[in-house]
Coordinates of N, CA, C and O in Angstrom, one line a residue:
X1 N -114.7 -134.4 -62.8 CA -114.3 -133.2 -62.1 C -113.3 -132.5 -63.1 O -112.2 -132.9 -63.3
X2 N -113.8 -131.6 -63.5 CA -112.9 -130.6 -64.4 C -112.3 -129.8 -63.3 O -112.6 -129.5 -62.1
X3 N -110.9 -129.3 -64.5 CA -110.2 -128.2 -63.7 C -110.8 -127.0 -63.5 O -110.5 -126.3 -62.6
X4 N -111.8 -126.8 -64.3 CA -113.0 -125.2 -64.1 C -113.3 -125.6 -62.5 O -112.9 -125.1 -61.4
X5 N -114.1 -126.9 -62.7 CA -114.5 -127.7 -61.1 C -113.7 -127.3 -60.2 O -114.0 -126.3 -59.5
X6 N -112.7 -127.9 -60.1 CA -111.6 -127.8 -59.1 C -111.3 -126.2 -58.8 O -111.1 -125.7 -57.7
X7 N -111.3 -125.8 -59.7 CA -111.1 -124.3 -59.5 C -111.7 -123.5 -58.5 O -111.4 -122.9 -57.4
X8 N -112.6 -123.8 -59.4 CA -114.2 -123.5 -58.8 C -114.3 -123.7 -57.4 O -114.7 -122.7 -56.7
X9 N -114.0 -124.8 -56.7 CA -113.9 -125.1 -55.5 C -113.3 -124.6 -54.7 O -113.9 -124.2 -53.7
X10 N -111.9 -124.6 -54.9 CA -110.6 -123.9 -54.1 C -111.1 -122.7 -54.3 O -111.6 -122.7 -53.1
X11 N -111.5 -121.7 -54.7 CA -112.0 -120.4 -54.9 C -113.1 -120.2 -54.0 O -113.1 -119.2 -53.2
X12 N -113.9 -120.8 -53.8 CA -114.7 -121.1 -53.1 C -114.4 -121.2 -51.4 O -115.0 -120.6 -50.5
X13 N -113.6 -121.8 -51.4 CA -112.8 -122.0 -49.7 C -112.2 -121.1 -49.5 O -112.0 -120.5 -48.4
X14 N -111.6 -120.6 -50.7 CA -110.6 -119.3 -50.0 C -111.5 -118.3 -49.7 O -111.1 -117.7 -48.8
X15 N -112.4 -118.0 -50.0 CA -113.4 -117.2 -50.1 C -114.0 -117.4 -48.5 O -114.7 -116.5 -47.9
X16 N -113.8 -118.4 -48.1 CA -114.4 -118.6 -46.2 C -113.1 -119.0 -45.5 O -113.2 -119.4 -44.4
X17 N -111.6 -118.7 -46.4 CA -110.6 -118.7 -45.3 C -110.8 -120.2 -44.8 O -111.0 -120.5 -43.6
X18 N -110.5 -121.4 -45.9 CA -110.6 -122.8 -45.7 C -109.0 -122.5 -45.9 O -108.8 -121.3 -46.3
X19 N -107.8 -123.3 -45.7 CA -106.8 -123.6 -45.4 C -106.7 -125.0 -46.5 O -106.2 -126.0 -46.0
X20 N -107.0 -125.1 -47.8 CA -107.0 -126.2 -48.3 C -105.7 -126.5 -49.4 O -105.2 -125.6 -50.1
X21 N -105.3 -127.6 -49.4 CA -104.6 -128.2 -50.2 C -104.5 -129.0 -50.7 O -104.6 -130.1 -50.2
X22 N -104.3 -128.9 -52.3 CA -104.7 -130.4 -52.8 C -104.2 -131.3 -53.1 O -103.0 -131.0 -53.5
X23 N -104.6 -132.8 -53.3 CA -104.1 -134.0 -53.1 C -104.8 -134.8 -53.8 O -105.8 -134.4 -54.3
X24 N -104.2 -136.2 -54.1 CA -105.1 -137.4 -54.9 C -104.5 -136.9 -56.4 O -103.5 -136.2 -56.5
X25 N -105.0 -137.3 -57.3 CA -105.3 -137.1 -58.7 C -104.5 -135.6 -59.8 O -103.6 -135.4 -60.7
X26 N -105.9 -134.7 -58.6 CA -105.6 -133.5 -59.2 C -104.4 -132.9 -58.6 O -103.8 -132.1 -59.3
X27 N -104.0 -133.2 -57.5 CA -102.6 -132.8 -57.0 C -101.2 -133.8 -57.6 O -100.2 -134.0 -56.9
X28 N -101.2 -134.4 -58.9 CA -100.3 -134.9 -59.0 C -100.6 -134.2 -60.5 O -99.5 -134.0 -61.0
X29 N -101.7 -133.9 -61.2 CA -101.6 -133.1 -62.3 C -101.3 -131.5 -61.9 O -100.8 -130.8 -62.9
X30 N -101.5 -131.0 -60.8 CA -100.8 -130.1 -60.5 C -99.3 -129.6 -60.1 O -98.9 -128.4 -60.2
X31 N -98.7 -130.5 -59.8 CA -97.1 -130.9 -60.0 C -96.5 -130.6 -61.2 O -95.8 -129.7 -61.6
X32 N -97.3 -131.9 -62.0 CA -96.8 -131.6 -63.6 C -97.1 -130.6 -64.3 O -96.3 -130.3 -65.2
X33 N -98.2 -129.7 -64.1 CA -98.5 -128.5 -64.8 C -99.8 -128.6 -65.5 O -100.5 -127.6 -65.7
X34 N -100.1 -129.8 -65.6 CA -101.0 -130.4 -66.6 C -101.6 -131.0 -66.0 O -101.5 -131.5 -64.9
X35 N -102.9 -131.1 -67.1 CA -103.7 -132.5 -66.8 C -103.9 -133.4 -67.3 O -104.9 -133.6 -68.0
X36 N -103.0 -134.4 -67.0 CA -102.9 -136.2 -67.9 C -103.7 -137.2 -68.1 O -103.6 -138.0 -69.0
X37 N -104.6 -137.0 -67.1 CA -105.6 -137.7 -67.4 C -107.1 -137.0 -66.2 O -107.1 -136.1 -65.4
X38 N -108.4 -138.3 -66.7 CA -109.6 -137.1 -66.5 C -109.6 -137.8 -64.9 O -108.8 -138.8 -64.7
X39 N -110.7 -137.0 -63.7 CA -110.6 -137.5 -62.5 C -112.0 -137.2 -61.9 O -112.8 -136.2 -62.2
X40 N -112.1 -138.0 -61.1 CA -113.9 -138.1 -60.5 C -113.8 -137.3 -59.6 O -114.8 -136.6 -59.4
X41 N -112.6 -137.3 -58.7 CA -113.0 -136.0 -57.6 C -111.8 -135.4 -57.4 O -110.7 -135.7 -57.9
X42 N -112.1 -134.2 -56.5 CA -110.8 -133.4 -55.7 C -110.5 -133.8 -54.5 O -111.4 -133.6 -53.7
X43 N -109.3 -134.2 -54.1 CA -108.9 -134.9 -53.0 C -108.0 -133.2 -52.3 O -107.1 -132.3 -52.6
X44 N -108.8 -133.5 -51.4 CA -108.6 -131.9 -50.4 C -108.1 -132.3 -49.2 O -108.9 -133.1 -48.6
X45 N -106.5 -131.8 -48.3 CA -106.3 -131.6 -47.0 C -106.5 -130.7 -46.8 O -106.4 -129.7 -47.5
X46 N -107.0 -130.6 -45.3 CA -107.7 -129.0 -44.3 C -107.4 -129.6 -43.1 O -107.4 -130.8 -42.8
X47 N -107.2 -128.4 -42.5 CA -106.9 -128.6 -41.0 C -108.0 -129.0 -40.4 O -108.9 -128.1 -40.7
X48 N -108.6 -130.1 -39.3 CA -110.0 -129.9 -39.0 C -110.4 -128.8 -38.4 O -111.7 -128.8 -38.5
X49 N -109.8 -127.6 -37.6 CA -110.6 -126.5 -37.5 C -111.0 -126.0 -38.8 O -111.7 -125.0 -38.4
X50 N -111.0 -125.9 -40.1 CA -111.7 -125.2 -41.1 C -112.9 -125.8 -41.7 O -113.7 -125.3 -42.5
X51 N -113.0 -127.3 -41.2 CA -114.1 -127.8 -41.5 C -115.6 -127.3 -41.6 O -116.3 -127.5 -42.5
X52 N -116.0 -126.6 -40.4 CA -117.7 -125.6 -40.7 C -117.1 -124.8 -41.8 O -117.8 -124.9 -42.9
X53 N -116.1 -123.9 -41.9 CA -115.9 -122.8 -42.9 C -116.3 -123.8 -44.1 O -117.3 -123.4 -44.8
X54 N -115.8 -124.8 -44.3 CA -115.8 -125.9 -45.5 C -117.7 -126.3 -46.0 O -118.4 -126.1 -47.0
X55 N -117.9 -126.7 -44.6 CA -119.4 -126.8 -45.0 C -120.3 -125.5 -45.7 O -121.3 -125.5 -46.5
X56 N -119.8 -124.6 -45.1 CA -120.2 -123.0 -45.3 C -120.2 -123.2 -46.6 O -121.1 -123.9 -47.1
X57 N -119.2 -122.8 -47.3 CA -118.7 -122.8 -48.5 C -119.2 -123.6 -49.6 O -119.5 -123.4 -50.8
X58 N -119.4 -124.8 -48.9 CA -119.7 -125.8 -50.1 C -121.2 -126.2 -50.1 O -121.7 -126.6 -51.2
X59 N -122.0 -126.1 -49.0 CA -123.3 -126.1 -49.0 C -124.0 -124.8 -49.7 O -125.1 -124.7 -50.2
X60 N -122.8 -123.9 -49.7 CA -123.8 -122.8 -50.8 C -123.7 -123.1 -52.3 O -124.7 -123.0 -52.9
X61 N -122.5 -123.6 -52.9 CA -122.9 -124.6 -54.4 C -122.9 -125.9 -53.8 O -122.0 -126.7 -54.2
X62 N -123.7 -126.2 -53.1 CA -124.5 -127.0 -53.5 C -123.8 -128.6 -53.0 O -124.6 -129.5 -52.6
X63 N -122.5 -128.7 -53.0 CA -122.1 -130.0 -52.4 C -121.8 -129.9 -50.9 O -121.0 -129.3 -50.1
X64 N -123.0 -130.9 -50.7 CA -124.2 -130.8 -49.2 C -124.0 -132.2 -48.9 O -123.7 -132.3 -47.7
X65 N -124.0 -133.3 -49.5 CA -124.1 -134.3 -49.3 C -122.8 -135.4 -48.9 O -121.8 -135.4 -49.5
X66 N -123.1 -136.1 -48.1 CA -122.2 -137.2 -47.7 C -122.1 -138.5 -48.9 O -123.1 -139.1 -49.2
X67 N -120.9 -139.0 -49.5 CA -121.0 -139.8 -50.3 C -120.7 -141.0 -49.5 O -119.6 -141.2 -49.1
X68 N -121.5 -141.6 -49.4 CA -120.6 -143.3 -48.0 C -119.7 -143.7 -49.6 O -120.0 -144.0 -50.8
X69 N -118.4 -143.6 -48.6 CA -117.8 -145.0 -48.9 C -116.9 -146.0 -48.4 O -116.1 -145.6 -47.5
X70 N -116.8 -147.1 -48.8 CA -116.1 -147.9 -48.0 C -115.0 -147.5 -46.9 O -114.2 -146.7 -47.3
X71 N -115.0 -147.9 -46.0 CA -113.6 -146.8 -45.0 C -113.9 -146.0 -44.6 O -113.8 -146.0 -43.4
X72 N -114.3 -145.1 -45.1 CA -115.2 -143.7 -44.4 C -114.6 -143.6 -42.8 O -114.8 -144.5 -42.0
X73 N -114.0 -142.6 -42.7 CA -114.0 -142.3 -41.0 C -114.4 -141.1 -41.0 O -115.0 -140.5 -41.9
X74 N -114.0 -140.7 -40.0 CA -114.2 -138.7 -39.8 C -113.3 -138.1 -39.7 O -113.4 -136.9 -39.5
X75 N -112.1 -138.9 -40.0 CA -111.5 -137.6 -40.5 C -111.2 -137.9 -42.5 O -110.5 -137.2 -43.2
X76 N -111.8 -138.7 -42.8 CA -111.6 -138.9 -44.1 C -112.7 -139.4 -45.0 O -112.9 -140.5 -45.4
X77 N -113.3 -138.4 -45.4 CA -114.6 -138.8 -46.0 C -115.0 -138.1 -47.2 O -114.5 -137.0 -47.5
X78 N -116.3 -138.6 -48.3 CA -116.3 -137.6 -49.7 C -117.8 -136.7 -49.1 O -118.5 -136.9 -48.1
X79 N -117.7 -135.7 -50.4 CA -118.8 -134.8 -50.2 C -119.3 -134.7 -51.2 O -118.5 -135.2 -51.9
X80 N -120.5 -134.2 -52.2 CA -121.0 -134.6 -53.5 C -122.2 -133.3 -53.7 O -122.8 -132.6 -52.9
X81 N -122.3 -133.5 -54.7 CA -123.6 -132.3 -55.0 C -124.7 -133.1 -55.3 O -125.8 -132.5 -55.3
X82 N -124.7 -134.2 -55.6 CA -126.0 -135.0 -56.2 C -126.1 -135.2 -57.6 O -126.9 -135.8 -58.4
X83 N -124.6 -134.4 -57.8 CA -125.0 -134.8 -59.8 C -123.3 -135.1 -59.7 O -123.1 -136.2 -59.2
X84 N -122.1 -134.5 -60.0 CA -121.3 -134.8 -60.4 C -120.1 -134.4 -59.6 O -119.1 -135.1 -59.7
X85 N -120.1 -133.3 -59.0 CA -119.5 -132.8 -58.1 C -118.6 -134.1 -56.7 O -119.4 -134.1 -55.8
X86 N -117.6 -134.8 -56.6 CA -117.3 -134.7 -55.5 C -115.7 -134.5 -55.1 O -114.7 -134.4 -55.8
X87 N -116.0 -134.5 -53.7 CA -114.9 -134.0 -52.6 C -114.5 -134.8 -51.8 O -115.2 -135.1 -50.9
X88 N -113.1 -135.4 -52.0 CA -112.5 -136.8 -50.8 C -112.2 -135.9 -49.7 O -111.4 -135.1 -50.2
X89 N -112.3 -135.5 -48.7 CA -111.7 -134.6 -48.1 C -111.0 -135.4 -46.9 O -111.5 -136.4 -46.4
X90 N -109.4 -134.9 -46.4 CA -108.6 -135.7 -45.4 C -108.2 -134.4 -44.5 O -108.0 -133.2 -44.9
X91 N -108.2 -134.8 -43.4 CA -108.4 -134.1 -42.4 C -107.5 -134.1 -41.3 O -107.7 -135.1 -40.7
X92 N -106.7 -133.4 -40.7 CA -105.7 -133.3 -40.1 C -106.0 -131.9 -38.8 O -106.8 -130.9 -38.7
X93 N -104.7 -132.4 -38.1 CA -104.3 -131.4 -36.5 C -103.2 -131.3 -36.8 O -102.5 -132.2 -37.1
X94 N -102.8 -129.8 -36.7 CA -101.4 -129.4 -36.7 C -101.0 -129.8 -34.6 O -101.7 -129.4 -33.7
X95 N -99.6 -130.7 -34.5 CA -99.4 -130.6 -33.4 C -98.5 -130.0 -33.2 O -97.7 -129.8 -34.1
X96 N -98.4 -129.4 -31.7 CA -97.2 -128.8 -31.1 C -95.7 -128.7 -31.8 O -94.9 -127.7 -31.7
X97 N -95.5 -129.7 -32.3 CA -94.1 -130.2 -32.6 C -93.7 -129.4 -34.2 O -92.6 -128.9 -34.7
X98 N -95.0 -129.5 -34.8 CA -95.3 -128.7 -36.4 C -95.3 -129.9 -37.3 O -95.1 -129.8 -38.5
X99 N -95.6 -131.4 -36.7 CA -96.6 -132.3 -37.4 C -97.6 -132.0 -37.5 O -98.1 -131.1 -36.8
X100 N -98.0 -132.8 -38.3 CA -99.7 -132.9 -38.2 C -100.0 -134.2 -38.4 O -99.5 -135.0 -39.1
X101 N -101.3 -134.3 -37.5 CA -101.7 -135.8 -37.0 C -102.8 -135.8 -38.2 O -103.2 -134.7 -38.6
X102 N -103.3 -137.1 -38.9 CA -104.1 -137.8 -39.5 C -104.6 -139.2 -39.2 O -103.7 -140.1 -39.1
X103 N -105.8 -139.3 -38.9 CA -106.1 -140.4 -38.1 C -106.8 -140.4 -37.2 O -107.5 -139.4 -37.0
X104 N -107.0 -141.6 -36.4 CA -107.4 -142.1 -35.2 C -106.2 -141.2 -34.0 O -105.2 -140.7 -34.3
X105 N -106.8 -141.2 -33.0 CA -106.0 -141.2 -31.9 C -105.1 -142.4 -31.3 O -104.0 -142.2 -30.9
X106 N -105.6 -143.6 -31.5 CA -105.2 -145.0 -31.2 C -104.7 -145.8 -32.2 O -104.3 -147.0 -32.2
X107 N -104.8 -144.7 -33.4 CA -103.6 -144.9 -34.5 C -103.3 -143.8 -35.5 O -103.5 -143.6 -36.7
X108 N -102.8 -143.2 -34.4 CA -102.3 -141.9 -35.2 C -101.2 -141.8 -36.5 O -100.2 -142.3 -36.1
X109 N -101.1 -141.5 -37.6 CA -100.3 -141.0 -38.6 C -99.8 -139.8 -38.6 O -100.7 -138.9 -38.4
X110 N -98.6 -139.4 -38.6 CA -98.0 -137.8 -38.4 C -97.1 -137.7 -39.4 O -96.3 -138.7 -39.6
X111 N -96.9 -136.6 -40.2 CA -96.2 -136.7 -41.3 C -95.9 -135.1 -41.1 O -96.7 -134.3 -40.6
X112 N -94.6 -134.8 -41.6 CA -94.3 -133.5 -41.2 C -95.2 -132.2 -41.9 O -96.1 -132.6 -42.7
X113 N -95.1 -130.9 -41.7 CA -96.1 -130.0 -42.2 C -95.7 -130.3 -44.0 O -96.4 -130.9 -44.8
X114 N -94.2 -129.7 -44.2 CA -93.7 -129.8 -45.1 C -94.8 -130.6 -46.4 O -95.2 -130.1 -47.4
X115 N -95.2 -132.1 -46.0 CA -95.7 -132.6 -47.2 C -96.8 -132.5 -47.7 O -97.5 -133.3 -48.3
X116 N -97.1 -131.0 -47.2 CA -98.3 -130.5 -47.6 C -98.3 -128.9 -48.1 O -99.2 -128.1 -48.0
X117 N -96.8 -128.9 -48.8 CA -96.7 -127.2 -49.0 C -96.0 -127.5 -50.6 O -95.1 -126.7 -51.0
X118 N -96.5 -128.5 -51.5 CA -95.8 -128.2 -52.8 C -96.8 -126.9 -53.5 O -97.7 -126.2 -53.0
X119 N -96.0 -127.0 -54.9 CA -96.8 -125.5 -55.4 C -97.4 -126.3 -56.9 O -96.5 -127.0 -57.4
X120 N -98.4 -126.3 -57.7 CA -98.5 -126.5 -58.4 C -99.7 -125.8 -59.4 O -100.6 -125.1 -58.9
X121 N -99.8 -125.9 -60.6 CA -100.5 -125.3 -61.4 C -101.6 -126.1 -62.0 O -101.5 -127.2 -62.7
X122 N -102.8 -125.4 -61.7 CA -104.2 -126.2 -62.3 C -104.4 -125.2 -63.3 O -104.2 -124.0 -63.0
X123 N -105.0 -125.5 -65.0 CA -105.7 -124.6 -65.8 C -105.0 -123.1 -65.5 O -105.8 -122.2 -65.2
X124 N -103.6 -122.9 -65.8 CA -103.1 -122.2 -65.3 C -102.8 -121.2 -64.0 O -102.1 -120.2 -63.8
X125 N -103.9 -122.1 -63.3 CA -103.7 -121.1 -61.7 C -103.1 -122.0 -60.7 O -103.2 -123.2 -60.5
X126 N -102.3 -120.9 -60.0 CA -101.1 -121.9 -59.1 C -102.0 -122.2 -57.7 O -102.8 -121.3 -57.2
X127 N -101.8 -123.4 -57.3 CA -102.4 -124.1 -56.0 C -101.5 -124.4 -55.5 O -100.4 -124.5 -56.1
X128 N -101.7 -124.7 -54.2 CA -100.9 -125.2 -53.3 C -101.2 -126.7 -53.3 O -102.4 -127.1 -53.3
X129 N -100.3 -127.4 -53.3 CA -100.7 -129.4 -53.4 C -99.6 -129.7 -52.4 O -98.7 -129.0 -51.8
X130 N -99.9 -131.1 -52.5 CA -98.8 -131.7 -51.6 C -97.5 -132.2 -52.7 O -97.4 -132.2 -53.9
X131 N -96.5 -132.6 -51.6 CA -95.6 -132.2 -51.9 C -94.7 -133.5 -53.0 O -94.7 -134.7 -52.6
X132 N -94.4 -133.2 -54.0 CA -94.0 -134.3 -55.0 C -93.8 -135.5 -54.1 O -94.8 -136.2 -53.9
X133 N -92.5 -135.9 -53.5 CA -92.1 -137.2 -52.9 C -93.4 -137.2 -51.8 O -93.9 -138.3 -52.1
X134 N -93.9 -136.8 -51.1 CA -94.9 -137.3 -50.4 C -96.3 -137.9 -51.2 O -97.0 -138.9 -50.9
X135 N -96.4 -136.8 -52.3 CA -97.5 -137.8 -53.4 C -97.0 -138.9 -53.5 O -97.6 -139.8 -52.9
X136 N -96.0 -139.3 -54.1 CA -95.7 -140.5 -54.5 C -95.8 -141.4 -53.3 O -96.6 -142.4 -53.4
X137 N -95.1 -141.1 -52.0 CA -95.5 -141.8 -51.2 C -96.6 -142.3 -50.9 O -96.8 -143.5 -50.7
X138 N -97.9 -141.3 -51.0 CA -99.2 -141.7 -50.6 C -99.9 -142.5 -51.5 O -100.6 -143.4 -51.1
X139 N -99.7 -142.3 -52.8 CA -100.0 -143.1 -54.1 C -99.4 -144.2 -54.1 O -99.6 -144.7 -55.2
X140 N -98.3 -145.0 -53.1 CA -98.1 -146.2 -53.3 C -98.1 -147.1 -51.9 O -97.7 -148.2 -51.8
X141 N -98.9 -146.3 -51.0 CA -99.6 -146.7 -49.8 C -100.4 -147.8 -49.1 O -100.6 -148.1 -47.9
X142 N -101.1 -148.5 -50.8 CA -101.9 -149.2 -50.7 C -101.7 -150.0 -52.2 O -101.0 -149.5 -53.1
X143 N -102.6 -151.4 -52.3 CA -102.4 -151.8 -53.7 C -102.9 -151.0 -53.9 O -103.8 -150.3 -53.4
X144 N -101.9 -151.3 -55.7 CA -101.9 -149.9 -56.7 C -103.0 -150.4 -57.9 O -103.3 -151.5 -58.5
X145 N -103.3 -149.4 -57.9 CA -104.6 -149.0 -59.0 C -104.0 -148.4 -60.8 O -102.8 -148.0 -61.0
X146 N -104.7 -148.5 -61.6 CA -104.8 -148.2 -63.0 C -104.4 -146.5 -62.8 O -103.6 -146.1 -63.6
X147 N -104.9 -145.7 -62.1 CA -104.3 -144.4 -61.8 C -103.7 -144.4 -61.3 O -103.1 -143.3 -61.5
X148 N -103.1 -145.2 -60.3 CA -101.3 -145.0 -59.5 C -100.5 -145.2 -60.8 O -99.7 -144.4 -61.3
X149 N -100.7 -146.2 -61.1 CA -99.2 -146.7 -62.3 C -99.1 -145.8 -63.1 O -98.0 -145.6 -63.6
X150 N -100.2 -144.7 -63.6 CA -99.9 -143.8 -64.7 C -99.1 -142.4 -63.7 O -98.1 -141.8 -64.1
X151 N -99.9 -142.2 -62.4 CA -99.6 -140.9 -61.8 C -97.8 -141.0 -61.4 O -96.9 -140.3 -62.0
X152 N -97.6 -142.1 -60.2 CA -96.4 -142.3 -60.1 C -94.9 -142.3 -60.8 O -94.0 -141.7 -60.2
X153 N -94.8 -143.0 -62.0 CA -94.0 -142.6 -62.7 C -93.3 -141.6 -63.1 O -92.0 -141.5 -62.9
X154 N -94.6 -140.6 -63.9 CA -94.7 -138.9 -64.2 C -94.2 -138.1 -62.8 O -93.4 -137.2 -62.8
X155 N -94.6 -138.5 -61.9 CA -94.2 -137.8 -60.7 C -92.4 -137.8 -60.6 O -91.5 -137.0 -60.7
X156 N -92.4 -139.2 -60.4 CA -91.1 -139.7 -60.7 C -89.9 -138.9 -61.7 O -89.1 -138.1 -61.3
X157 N -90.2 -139.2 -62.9 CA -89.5 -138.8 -63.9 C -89.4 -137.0 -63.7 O -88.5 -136.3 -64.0
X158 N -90.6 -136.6 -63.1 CA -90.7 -135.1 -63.3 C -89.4 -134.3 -62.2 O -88.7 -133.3 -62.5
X159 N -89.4 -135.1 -61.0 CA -89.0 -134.7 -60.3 C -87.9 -135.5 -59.5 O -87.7 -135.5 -58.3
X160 N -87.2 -136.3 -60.5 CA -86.0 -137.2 -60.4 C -86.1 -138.3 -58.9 O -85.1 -138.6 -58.1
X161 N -87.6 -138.8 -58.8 CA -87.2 -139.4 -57.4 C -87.2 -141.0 -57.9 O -87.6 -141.2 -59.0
X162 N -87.0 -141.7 -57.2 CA -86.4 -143.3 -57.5 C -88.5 -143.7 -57.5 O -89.5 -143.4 -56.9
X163 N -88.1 -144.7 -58.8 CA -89.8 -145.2 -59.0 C -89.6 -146.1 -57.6 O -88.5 -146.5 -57.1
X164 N -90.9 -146.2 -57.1 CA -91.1 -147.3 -56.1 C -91.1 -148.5 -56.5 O -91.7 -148.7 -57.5
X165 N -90.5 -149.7 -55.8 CA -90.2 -151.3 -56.2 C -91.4 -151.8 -56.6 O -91.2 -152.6 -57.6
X166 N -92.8 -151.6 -56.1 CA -94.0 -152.0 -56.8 C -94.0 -151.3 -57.8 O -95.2 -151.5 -58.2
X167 N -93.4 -150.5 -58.8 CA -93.7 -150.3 -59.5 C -92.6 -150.6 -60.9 O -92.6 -150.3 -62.1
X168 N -91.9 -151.3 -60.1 CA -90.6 -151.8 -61.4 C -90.6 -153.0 -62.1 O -89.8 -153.3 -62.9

């Protein structure tokens, strides 16, 4: 997934009035300014009402397709074009309160709006990503991977927050 890719994409949604923000990978190269290293997909938050707009959008280039992968729920799933293209997409409800739920109902996750309003720069064009300390958070959520240990740090260092203990 190049940043033209990525570009490409978000341009795309805004274009059908998707509500997207990015996360994973490319939202932690968007923090830094840069892109540190290369990445297989775009990891996208949308509110689940923008989801048809999303299919709209992306079934006209072309990424139509459901990628199974392990875990897979509905509200968290990839999208693919059949060649190189894909889309982790996470899926959220704004509630009452101005959380937003991610999840199950019978195990809901709520994390304030806020960690989904950083500002960051892809290939010189500004995106909206999530929010430094909540990247980090999410990137250390789960055992950590050969791309957490590089992303984390840089996050860290960039934006003065304490490295996480798995990672000392």
């Amino acid at each position: 997934m190049t940043a033209q890719d990525a570009l490409g994409l978000l341009a795309r949604l805004a274009e059908h009035g998707v509500d997207a923000c990015v996360g994973g990978g490319w939202g932690v190269d968007a923090l830094l300014g840069e892109q540190t290293r290369e990445h297989s997909d775009l990891d996208l938050w949308l509110p689940a009402a923008d989801l048809e707009r999303l299919f709209v959008a992306f079934a006209a280039g072309g990424v139509d397709r459901v990628h199974p992968w392990p875990g897979d729920r509905p509200w968290n799933f990839v999208l693919h074009d059949g060649v190189r293209l894909r889309v982790d997409l996470h899926l959220y409800e704004p509630l009452p309160d101005g959380t937003l739920h991610y999840g199950s109902v019978l195990e809901p996750v709520t994390f304030p709006a806020e960690a989904l309003l950083g500002q960051g720069v892809i290939a010189g064009t500004e995106v909206r990503c999530e929010a430094p300390e909540w990247s980090v958070r999410w990137h250390t959520g789960y055992p950590l991977r050969d791309k957490d240990r590089h992303d984390v740090p840089l996050l860290c260092a960039r934006y003065g927050l304490d490295l996480p203990d798995t990672l000392r």
